[in-house]
Structures are given as C-alpha cells and as structure tokens.
Amino acid sequence: MKDNEAAHKEEEHNIGYSTYLLVWISLVAFTSVTVTVAGINLGDYTLFIAMLIAAVKSSLVINIFMHVKFEDPIFKVFLTISGFTLLVIFILTFFDYFYR
Amino acid sequence: MNNQTVHIEHEVHRDDVGARMGMWLFLFTELLLFGGLFLVYAVYRHEYVEQFRVAAMALNTTVGALNTIILLTSSLTVALSIAALQKGNKSLSVMLLLLTDVLALAFMVNKYFEWTAKIHHGIYPGSETLMNLPDGQILFYGLYYIMTGLH
C-alpha cells in the first residue's frame, strides 16, 4: 500500500503544465469539430458524432483534469457504478417510452 | 511532556483520499441531477424531432461555443492551479484560481447577453410569442431555460 501511494505521488508529479495545456488544446479542437458538424446536416450521423466527441472529451476531462487516471482503483469503481446507474435509468425510461 | 506533544500531533487528522472521495460523491449527485434533465431532453427530442431541430437551429452557436470554451479554459486553470500547488508555487496557484473566478464571471456575462437576445425576440417562459409556438418548441425552450439556468 505504501509503495502504491509513493508511485501515485510520482505519477502526479509527472503531469506538468504542458500536459494540461495539450489536453486543453485538444478539448477546444474537439469543440470546434462539434460546432462545425452541428452546422452541416449529416442526418442520422449528427447525433452519433456529437455523442462520440462528447465521450472522448469527458474522458479527457475526467482522467487528466480531474486526476482519475492517477487515483486509487476504488474511484474508478465508483465512477463506473454511477455512470452505469445513469445508463440503466436511460435504458429503462426509453423502454417504457417505446413500448408504452 | 514530550509524550504529550507527540500525542497532540497524532490528533491532527488528514485524509486526502477521503476528502477527494467526498468531492466525487457530490459530483455523482450532480450527475444524477443533470442526468435526469438530459433524460427528459432525450425523450422529448425523440417525440418532437423536427421541432427540436428547428428550435435548436434558432440558438446562437457562436455564443454557445464561446461559453463552452470559457468552461474548458476554467477547467484548465483549476487543473493548472493544483499542479502549481503540487510544485509548491502558492502564489501562482492562487492567481490561477482568481483567473478561474474571472472566467466564471465571463460565463455569466455571456449567458446574460444570450438570454437577453432571446427575451428581446419575445421568447421567455410564459411569453405570448412562445406560447403560440408548437408544443415541441415550447418544451425545447422550457428545457433550455431550466437546464442552462440551473447550470
């Protein structure tokens, strides 16, 4: 456990200002892609592309900006469970909506 | 005497992991709060595909994009602030946090202009113009005001 903690500390020190800047640049780039895609009509793909980009962006924010990548595994377990809970709520609601 | 000093030092309880976990627990409640709103949005978007598209097209993409970039930048300044603190640079850390506050203010000003433009077009909750629009668009603008307002 002690070794694990030391390793965590080391990893944390490795994230420099430049990494954050790089992540920020890619987030802004993804945002401009979303805006551009919203302007042109791609039909059924519009929503899919927007959701895909949103997923990549949130993964960048959660992992790097919010340090989840360098956290104890229990944080990832919590995050997965809460995300899965939300997914289940969405699926159940849409089942109700479609087969009502 | 010496023993007592040691004892007092042990009394200082510090649990960084616990503190971060508390923060995440709070964020999970936020996830459910906004998740519920997005669920409502998703269902009505399905029910009124065309009207949601028309209403969404009427929104100002530039202002929306600008606000997204402001939010992303304020995320950056907080992340940088933590990095500065880890490197022991307290003044830089504080400065970055102040910059975050400035960005939050910029976000509010931006939102003010966005909403003002909408209200000028007669689109605000309960307005005559809005109530004469089709149901789907009334729902869209209702969700628009609730979700951006709560945010």
PDB file of C-alpha atoms in Angstrom:
ATOM      1  CA  MET A   1       0.000   0.000   0.000  1.00  0.00           C
ATOM      2  CA  LYS A   2       2.819   2.381   0.925  1.00  0.00           C
ATOM      3  CA  ASP A   3       4.632   1.606  -2.328  1.00  0.00           C
ATOM      4  CA  ASN A   4       1.428   2.142  -4.222  1.00  0.00           C
ATOM      5  CA  GLU A   5       0.999   5.562  -2.656  1.00  0.00           C
ATOM      6  CA  ALA A   6       4.560   6.546  -3.454  1.00  0.00           C
ATOM      7  CA  ALA A   7       4.020   5.506  -7.051  1.00  0.00           C
ATOM      8  CA  HIS A   8       0.883   7.636  -7.171  1.00  0.00           C
ATOM      9  CA  LYS A   9       2.770  10.648  -5.884  1.00  0.00           C
ATOM     10  CA  GLU A  10       5.447  10.153  -8.511  1.00  0.00           C
ATOM     11  CA  GLU A  11       2.906   9.924 -11.296  1.00  0.00           C
ATOM     12  CA  GLU A  12       1.179  13.059 -10.079  1.00  0.00           C
ATOM     13  CA  HIS A  13       4.421  14.943 -10.258  1.00  0.00           C
ATOM     14  CA  ASN A  14       4.826  13.871 -13.832  1.00  0.00           C
ATOM     15  CA  ILE A  15       1.798  15.847 -15.018  1.00  0.00           C
ATOM     16  CA  GLY A  16       3.316  19.171 -15.921  1.00  0.00           C
ATOM     17  CA  TYR A  17       1.695  22.374 -17.082  1.00  0.00           C
ATOM     18  CA  SER A  18       2.349  21.417 -20.704  1.00  0.00           C
ATOM     19  CA  THR A  19       0.263  18.224 -20.456  1.00  0.00           C
ATOM     20  CA  TYR A  20      -2.713  20.219 -19.198  1.00  0.00           C
ATOM     21  CA  LEU A  21      -2.242  22.771 -21.980  1.00  0.00           C
ATOM     22  CA  LEU A  22      -2.122  19.999 -24.560  1.00  0.00           C
ATOM     23  CA  VAL A  23      -5.330  18.454 -23.198  1.00  0.00           C
ATOM     24  CA  TRP A  24      -6.985  21.877 -23.235  1.00  0.00           C
ATOM     25  CA  ILE A  25      -5.972  22.458 -26.875  1.00  0.00           C
ATOM     26  CA  SER A  26      -7.446  19.104 -27.907  1.00  0.00           C
ATOM     27  CA  LEU A  27     -10.652  19.858 -25.964  1.00  0.00           C
ATOM     28  CA  VAL A  28     -11.048  23.178 -27.784  1.00  0.00           C
ATOM     29  CA  ALA A  29     -10.298  21.426 -31.094  1.00  0.00           C
ATOM     30  CA  PHE A  30     -12.984  18.802 -30.395  1.00  0.00           C
ATOM     31  CA  THR A  31     -15.429  21.582 -29.514  1.00  0.00           C
ATOM     32  CA  SER A  32     -14.832  23.282 -32.869  1.00  0.00           C
ATOM     33  CA  VAL A  33     -15.434  19.952 -34.628  1.00  0.00           C
ATOM     34  CA  THR A  34     -18.751  19.588 -32.765  1.00  0.00           C
ATOM     35  CA  VAL A  35     -19.778  23.132 -33.748  1.00  0.00           C
ATOM     36  CA  THR A  36     -18.824  22.529 -37.393  1.00  0.00           C
ATOM     37  CA  VAL A  37     -20.683  19.221 -37.521  1.00  0.00           C
ATOM     38  CA  ALA A  38     -23.764  20.881 -35.988  1.00  0.00           C
ATOM     39  CA  GLY A  39     -23.734  23.368 -38.882  1.00  0.00           C
ATOM     40  CA  ILE A  40     -23.866  20.744 -41.628  1.00  0.00           C
ATOM     41  CA  ASN A  41     -26.675  18.253 -41.814  1.00  0.00           C
ATOM     42  CA  LEU A  42     -25.345  14.701 -41.642  1.00  0.00           C
ATOM     43  CA  GLY A  43     -28.737  13.213 -40.867  1.00  0.00           C
ATOM     44  CA  ASP A  44     -28.608  10.259 -38.513  1.00  0.00           C
ATOM     45  CA  TYR A  45     -24.869  10.597 -38.002  1.00  0.00           C
ATOM     46  CA  THR A  46     -25.058  14.091 -36.462  1.00  0.00           C
ATOM     47  CA  LEU A  47     -26.152  12.834 -33.045  1.00  0.00           C
ATOM     48  CA  PHE A  48     -23.773   9.881 -33.166  1.00  0.00           C
ATOM     49  CA  ILE A  49     -20.736  12.039 -33.975  1.00  0.00           C
ATOM     50  CA  ALA A  50     -21.678  14.634 -31.340  1.00  0.00           C
ATOM     51  CA  MET A  51     -22.043  11.919 -28.684  1.00  0.00           C
ATOM     52  CA  LEU A  52     -18.776  10.255 -29.709  1.00  0.00           C
ATOM     53  CA  ILE A  53     -16.859  13.535 -29.425  1.00  0.00           C
ATOM     54  CA  ALA A  54     -18.558  14.284 -26.093  1.00  0.00           C
ATOM     55  CA  ALA A  55     -17.460  10.871 -24.798  1.00  0.00           C
ATOM     56  CA  VAL A  56     -13.831  11.490 -25.810  1.00  0.00           C
ATOM     57  CA  LYS A  57     -13.907  14.978 -24.278  1.00  0.00           C
ATOM     58  CA  SER A  58     -15.391  13.850 -20.973  1.00  0.00           C
ATOM     59  CA  SER A  59     -12.890  11.023 -20.746  1.00  0.00           C
ATOM     60  CA  LEU A  60     -10.053  13.552 -21.206  1.00  0.00           C
ATOM     61  CA  VAL A  61     -11.500  15.879 -18.559  1.00  0.00           C
ATOM     62  CA  ILE A  62     -12.224  13.100 -16.042  1.00  0.00           C
ATOM     63  CA  ASN A  63      -8.905  11.281 -16.495  1.00  0.00           C
ATOM     64  CA  ILE A  64      -6.454  14.165 -16.782  1.00  0.00           C
ATOM     65  CA  PHE A  65      -8.030  17.366 -15.425  1.00  0.00           C
ATOM     66  CA  MET A  66      -9.792  15.528 -12.601  1.00  0.00           C
ATOM     67  CA  HIS A  67      -6.874  13.123 -11.999  1.00  0.00           C
ATOM     68  CA  VAL A  68      -8.980   9.948 -12.044  1.00  0.00           C
ATOM     69  CA  LYS A  69      -6.307   8.168 -14.106  1.00  0.00           C
ATOM     70  CA  PHE A  70      -3.897   8.528 -11.173  1.00  0.00           C
ATOM     71  CA  GLU A  71      -6.397   7.764  -8.405  1.00  0.00           C
ATOM     72  CA  ASP A  72      -6.934   4.587  -6.388  1.00  0.00           C
ATOM     73  CA  PRO A  73      -8.960   1.939  -8.240  1.00  0.00           C
ATOM     74  CA  ILE A  74     -11.927   2.491  -5.898  1.00  0.00           C
ATOM     75  CA  PHE A  75     -12.535   5.888  -7.572  1.00  0.00           C
ATOM     76  CA  LYS A  76     -12.816   4.189 -10.949  1.00  0.00           C
ATOM     77  CA  VAL A  77     -15.192   1.617  -9.470  1.00  0.00           C
ATOM     78  CA  PHE A  78     -17.401   4.393  -8.047  1.00  0.00           C
ATOM     79  CA  LEU A  79     -17.353   6.295 -11.329  1.00  0.00           C
ATOM     80  CA  THR A  80     -18.237   3.194 -13.318  1.00  0.00           C
ATOM     81  CA  ILE A  81     -21.104   2.297 -10.990  1.00  0.00           C
ATOM     82  CA  SER A  82     -22.605   5.807 -11.091  1.00  0.00           C
ATOM     83  CA  GLY A  83     -22.244   6.020 -14.876  1.00  0.00           C
ATOM     84  CA  PHE A  84     -23.791   2.571 -15.240  1.00  0.00           C
ATOM     85  CA  THR A  85     -26.675   3.571 -12.932  1.00  0.00           C
ATOM     86  CA  LEU A  86     -27.425   6.552 -15.167  1.00  0.00           C
ATOM     87  CA  LEU A  87     -27.262   4.315 -18.248  1.00  0.00           C
ATOM     88  CA  VAL A  88     -29.736   1.855 -16.689  1.00  0.00           C
ATOM     89  CA  ILE A  89     -32.128   4.729 -15.875  1.00  0.00           C
ATOM     90  CA  PHE A  90     -31.899   5.907 -19.516  1.00  0.00           C
ATOM     91  CA  ILE A  91     -32.468   2.407 -20.937  1.00  0.00           C
ATOM     92  CA  LEU A  92     -35.426   1.673 -18.633  1.00  0.00           C
ATOM     93  CA  THR A  93     -37.051   5.032 -19.409  1.00  0.00           C
ATOM     94  CA  PHE A  94     -36.695   4.544 -23.154  1.00  0.00           C
ATOM     95  CA  PHE A  95     -38.109   1.012 -22.886  1.00  0.00           C
ATOM     96  CA  ASP A  96     -41.096   2.482 -21.097  1.00  0.00           C
ATOM     97  CA  TYR A  97     -41.370   5.241 -23.701  1.00  0.00           C
ATOM     98  CA  PHE A  98     -41.137   2.976 -26.766  1.00  0.00           C
ATOM     99  CA  TYR A  99     -43.375   0.124 -25.564  1.00  0.00           C
ATOM    100  CA  ARG A 100     -45.997   2.108 -23.728  1.00  0.00           C
TER     101      ARG A 100
ATOM    102  CA  MET B   1       5.725  16.432  28.328  1.00  0.00           C
ATOM    103  CA  ASN B   2       7.381  15.140  25.233  1.00  0.00           C
ATOM    104  CA  ASN B   3       4.899  12.304  25.030  1.00  0.00           C
ATOM    105  CA  GLN B   4       2.014  14.744  25.114  1.00  0.00           C
ATOM    106  CA  THR B   5       3.359  16.728  22.149  1.00  0.00           C
ATOM    107  CA  VAL B   6       3.556  13.570  20.091  1.00  0.00           C
ATOM    108  CA  HIS B   7       0.036  12.715  21.142  1.00  0.00           C
ATOM    109  CA  ILE B   8      -1.303  16.100  20.003  1.00  0.00           C
ATOM    110  CA  GLU B   9       0.387  15.744  16.629  1.00  0.00           C
ATOM    111  CA  HIS B  10      -1.398  12.464  16.129  1.00  0.00           C
ATOM    112  CA  GLU B  11      -4.704  14.170  16.778  1.00  0.00           C
ATOM    113  CA  VAL B  12      -4.371  16.172  13.553  1.00  0.00           C
ATOM    114  CA  HIS B  13      -6.354  14.062  11.170  1.00  0.00           C
ATOM    115  CA  ARG B  14      -5.721  14.409   7.472  1.00  0.00           C
ATOM    116  CA  ASP B  15      -7.279  12.176   4.859  1.00  0.00           C
ATOM    117  CA  ASP B  16      -6.750  13.413   1.325  1.00  0.00           C
ATOM    118  CA  VAL B  17      -8.249  10.333  -0.303  1.00  0.00           C
ATOM    119  CA  GLY B  18     -11.349  10.644   1.876  1.00  0.00           C
ATOM    120  CA  ALA B  19     -11.673  14.326   1.011  1.00  0.00           C
ATOM    121  CA  ARG B  20     -11.427  13.615  -2.713  1.00  0.00           C
ATOM    122  CA  MET B  21     -13.922  10.795  -2.365  1.00  0.00           C
ATOM    123  CA  GLY B  22     -16.357  13.215  -0.718  1.00  0.00           C
ATOM    124  CA  MET B  23     -15.935  15.570  -3.667  1.00  0.00           C
ATOM    125  CA  TRP B  24     -16.658  12.739  -6.088  1.00  0.00           C
ATOM    126  CA  LEU B  25     -19.731  11.662  -4.129  1.00  0.00           C
ATOM    127  CA  PHE B  26     -21.033  15.199  -4.518  1.00  0.00           C
ATOM    128  CA  LEU B  27     -20.285  15.043  -8.243  1.00  0.00           C
ATOM    129  CA  PHE B  28     -22.276  11.791  -8.534  1.00  0.00           C
ATOM    130  CA  THR B  29     -25.326  13.586  -7.152  1.00  0.00           C
ATOM    131  CA  GLU B  30     -24.759  16.272  -9.800  1.00  0.00           C
ATOM    132  CA  LEU B  31     -24.529  13.543 -12.425  1.00  0.00           C
ATOM    133  CA  LEU B  32     -27.936  12.219 -11.401  1.00  0.00           C
ATOM    134  CA  LEU B  33     -29.430  15.727 -11.203  1.00  0.00           C
ATOM    135  CA  PHE B  34     -28.330  16.752 -14.698  1.00  0.00           C
ATOM    136  CA  GLY B  35     -28.680  13.190 -15.978  1.00  0.00           C
ATOM    137  CA  GLY B  36     -32.376  13.357 -15.158  1.00  0.00           C
ATOM    138  CA  LEU B  37     -32.720  16.604 -17.105  1.00  0.00           C
ATOM    139  CA  PHE B  38     -30.846  15.179 -20.088  1.00  0.00           C
ATOM    140  CA  LEU B  39     -33.163  12.171 -19.929  1.00  0.00           C
ATOM    141  CA  VAL B  40     -36.200  14.468 -20.216  1.00  0.00           C
ATOM    142  CA  TYR B  41     -34.472  16.284 -23.087  1.00  0.00           C
ATOM    143  CA  ALA B  42     -33.679  12.982 -24.852  1.00  0.00           C
ATOM    144  CA  VAL B  43     -37.250  11.678 -24.607  1.00  0.00           C
ATOM    145  CA  TYR B  44     -38.827  14.906 -25.884  1.00  0.00           C
ATOM    146  CA  ARG B  45     -36.211  15.209 -28.609  1.00  0.00           C
ATOM    147  CA  HIS B  46     -37.462  11.818 -29.784  1.00  0.00           C
ATOM    148  CA  GLU B  47     -41.079  12.836 -29.559  1.00  0.00           C
ATOM    149  CA  TYR B  48     -40.625  16.182 -31.367  1.00  0.00           C
ATOM    150  CA  VAL B  49     -37.649  15.527 -33.678  1.00  0.00           C
ATOM    151  CA  GLU B  50     -38.452  18.235 -36.218  1.00  0.00           C
ATOM    152  CA  GLN B  51     -39.485  20.971 -33.796  1.00  0.00           C
ATOM    153  CA  PHE B  52     -36.471  20.413 -31.572  1.00  0.00           C
ATOM    154  CA  ARG B  53     -34.269  20.718 -34.656  1.00  0.00           C
ATOM    155  CA  VAL B  54     -35.930  23.967 -35.728  1.00  0.00           C
ATOM    156  CA  ALA B  55     -35.712  25.481 -32.237  1.00  0.00           C
ATOM    157  CA  ALA B  56     -32.098  24.374 -31.779  1.00  0.00           C
ATOM    158  CA  MET B  57     -31.154  25.994 -35.082  1.00  0.00           C
ATOM    159  CA  ALA B  58     -32.504  29.313 -33.750  1.00  0.00           C
ATOM    160  CA  LEU B  59     -29.956  29.300 -30.920  1.00  0.00           C
ATOM    161  CA  ASN B  60     -26.769  31.292 -31.283  1.00  0.00           C
ATOM    162  CA  THR B  61     -23.993  28.756 -31.953  1.00  0.00           C
ATOM    163  CA  THR B  62     -21.220  31.331 -31.571  1.00  0.00           C
ATOM    164  CA  VAL B  63     -22.279  32.334 -28.049  1.00  0.00           C
ATOM    165  CA  GLY B  64     -22.734  28.667 -27.106  1.00  0.00           C
ATOM    166  CA  ALA B  65     -19.323  27.711 -28.476  1.00  0.00           C
ATOM    167  CA  LEU B  66     -17.718  30.672 -26.700  1.00  0.00           C
ATOM    168  CA  ASN B  67     -19.259  29.613 -23.400  1.00  0.00           C
ATOM    169  CA  THR B  68     -18.060  26.042 -23.898  1.00  0.00           C
ATOM    170  CA  ILE B  69     -14.529  27.315 -24.475  1.00  0.00           C
ATOM    171  CA  ILE B  70     -14.784  29.505 -21.356  1.00  0.00           C
ATOM    172  CA  LEU B  71     -15.810  26.441 -19.319  1.00  0.00           C
ATOM    173  CA  LEU B  72     -12.990  24.330 -20.760  1.00  0.00           C
ATOM    174  CA  THR B  73     -10.490  27.097 -20.033  1.00  0.00           C
ATOM    175  CA  SER B  74     -11.687  27.447 -16.449  1.00  0.00           C
ATOM    176  CA  SER B  75     -11.231  23.673 -16.071  1.00  0.00           C
ATOM    177  CA  LEU B  76      -7.682  24.180 -17.327  1.00  0.00           C
ATOM    178  CA  THR B  77      -6.926  26.980 -14.860  1.00  0.00           C
ATOM    179  CA  VAL B  78      -8.145  24.853 -11.920  1.00  0.00           C
ATOM    180  CA  ALA B  79      -6.064  21.865 -13.083  1.00  0.00           C
ATOM    181  CA  LEU B  80      -3.039  24.142 -13.504  1.00  0.00           C
ATOM    182  CA  SER B  81      -3.700  25.649 -10.080  1.00  0.00           C
ATOM    183  CA  ILE B  82      -3.497  22.193  -8.489  1.00  0.00           C
ATOM    184  CA  ALA B  83      -0.302  21.470 -10.427  1.00  0.00           C
ATOM    185  CA  ALA B  84       1.182  24.746  -9.186  1.00  0.00           C
ATOM    186  CA  LEU B  85       0.258  23.842  -5.614  1.00  0.00           C
ATOM    187  CA  GLN B  86       1.890  20.415  -6.006  1.00  0.00           C
ATOM    188  CA  LYS B  87       5.050  22.147  -7.207  1.00  0.00           C
ATOM    189  CA  GLY B  88       4.900  24.428  -4.159  1.00  0.00           C
ATOM    190  CA  ASN B  89       4.132  27.597  -6.129  1.00  0.00           C
ATOM    191  CA  LYS B  90       1.370  29.012  -3.934  1.00  0.00           C
ATOM    192  CA  SER B  91       1.092  32.482  -5.478  1.00  0.00           C
ATOM    193  CA  LEU B  92       0.707  31.070  -8.987  1.00  0.00           C
ATOM    194  CA  SER B  93      -1.904  28.660  -7.659  1.00  0.00           C
ATOM    195  CA  VAL B  94      -3.917  31.499  -6.110  1.00  0.00           C
ATOM    196  CA  MET B  95      -3.595  33.574  -9.274  1.00  0.00           C
ATOM    197  CA  LEU B  96      -4.933  30.710 -11.383  1.00  0.00           C
ATOM    198  CA  LEU B  97      -7.898  30.324  -9.020  1.00  0.00           C
ATOM    199  CA  LEU B  98      -8.641  34.053  -9.335  1.00  0.00           C
ATOM    200  CA  LEU B  99      -8.450  33.679 -13.110  1.00  0.00           C
ATOM    201  CA  THR B 100     -10.998  30.869 -12.793  1.00  0.00           C
ATOM    202  CA  ASP B 101     -13.338  33.262 -10.976  1.00  0.00           C
ATOM    203  CA  VAL B 102     -12.892  35.837 -13.740  1.00  0.00           C
ATOM    204  CA  LEU B 103     -13.805  33.164 -16.309  1.00  0.00           C
ATOM    205  CA  ALA B 104     -16.881  32.227 -14.267  1.00  0.00           C
ATOM    206  CA  LEU B 105     -17.914  35.882 -14.376  1.00  0.00           C
ATOM    207  CA  ALA B 106     -17.303  35.980 -18.143  1.00  0.00           C
ATOM    208  CA  PHE B 107     -19.546  32.941 -18.487  1.00  0.00           C
ATOM    209  CA  MET B 108     -22.349  34.702 -16.602  1.00  0.00           C
ATOM    210  CA  VAL B 109     -21.975  37.881 -18.697  1.00  0.00           C
ATOM    211  CA  ASN B 110     -22.095  35.792 -21.860  1.00  0.00           C
ATOM    212  CA  LYS B 111     -25.208  33.981 -20.612  1.00  0.00           C
ATOM    213  CA  TYR B 112     -26.779  37.335 -19.778  1.00  0.00           C
ATOM    214  CA  PHE B 113     -26.358  38.516 -23.377  1.00  0.00           C
ATOM    215  CA  GLU B 114     -27.609  35.209 -24.752  1.00  0.00           C
ATOM    216  CA  TRP B 115     -30.752  35.260 -22.629  1.00  0.00           C
ATOM    217  CA  THR B 116     -31.324  38.989 -23.258  1.00  0.00           C
ATOM    218  CA  ALA B 117     -31.302  38.353 -27.018  1.00  0.00           C
ATOM    219  CA  LYS B 118     -33.833  35.547 -26.587  1.00  0.00           C
ATOM    220  CA  ILE B 119     -36.073  37.684 -24.370  1.00  0.00           C
ATOM    221  CA  HIS B 120     -35.883  40.507 -26.946  1.00  0.00           C
ATOM    222  CA  HIS B 121     -37.253  38.092 -29.515  1.00  0.00           C
ATOM    223  CA  GLY B 122     -40.165  37.529 -27.133  1.00  0.00           C
ATOM    224  CA  ILE B 123     -39.001  34.066 -26.148  1.00  0.00           C
ATOM    225  CA  TYR B 124     -39.101  33.711 -22.367  1.00  0.00           C
ATOM    226  CA  PRO B 125     -41.098  31.396 -20.090  1.00  0.00           C
ATOM    227  CA  GLY B 126     -44.804  32.108 -20.402  1.00  0.00           C
ATOM    228  CA  SER B 127     -44.440  34.760 -23.134  1.00  0.00           C
ATOM    229  CA  GLU B 128     -47.124  35.181 -25.791  1.00  0.00           C
ATOM    230  CA  THR B 129     -44.718  34.510 -28.674  1.00  0.00           C
ATOM    231  CA  LEU B 130     -43.509  31.307 -27.034  1.00  0.00           C
ATOM    232  CA  MET B 131     -46.991  30.060 -26.174  1.00  0.00           C
ATOM    233  CA  ASN B 132     -48.078  30.457 -29.805  1.00  0.00           C
ATOM    234  CA  LEU B 133     -45.251  28.200 -30.992  1.00  0.00           C
ATOM    235  CA  PRO B 134     -45.845  24.455 -31.500  1.00  0.00           C
ATOM    236  CA  ASP B 135     -45.711  22.234 -28.386  1.00  0.00           C
ATOM    237  CA  GLY B 136     -42.290  20.817 -29.205  1.00  0.00           C
ATOM    238  CA  GLN B 137     -40.697  24.246 -29.354  1.00  0.00           C
ATOM    239  CA  ILE B 138     -42.329  25.324 -26.078  1.00  0.00           C
ATOM    240  CA  LEU B 139     -40.819  22.222 -24.471  1.00  0.00           C
ATOM    241  CA  PHE B 140     -37.447  22.891 -26.059  1.00  0.00           C
ATOM    242  CA  TYR B 141     -37.237  26.465 -24.774  1.00  0.00           C
ATOM    243  CA  GLY B 142     -38.571  25.420 -21.358  1.00  0.00           C
ATOM    244  CA  LEU B 143     -35.781  22.861 -21.067  1.00  0.00           C
ATOM    245  CA  TYR B 144     -33.310  25.396 -22.479  1.00  0.00           C
ATOM    246  CA  TYR B 145     -34.070  27.912 -19.720  1.00  0.00           C
ATOM    247  CA  ILE B 146     -34.215  25.314 -16.936  1.00  0.00           C
ATOM    248  CA  MET B 147     -31.017  23.479 -17.900  1.00  0.00           C
ATOM    249  CA  THR B 148     -28.838  26.496 -18.679  1.00  0.00           C
ATOM    250  CA  GLY B 149     -30.300  28.351 -15.694  1.00  0.00           C
ATOM    251  CA  LEU B 150     -29.601  25.533 -13.250  1.00  0.00           C
ATOM    252  CA  HIS B 151     -26.139  25.121 -14.679  1.00  0.00           C
TER     253      HIS B 151
END
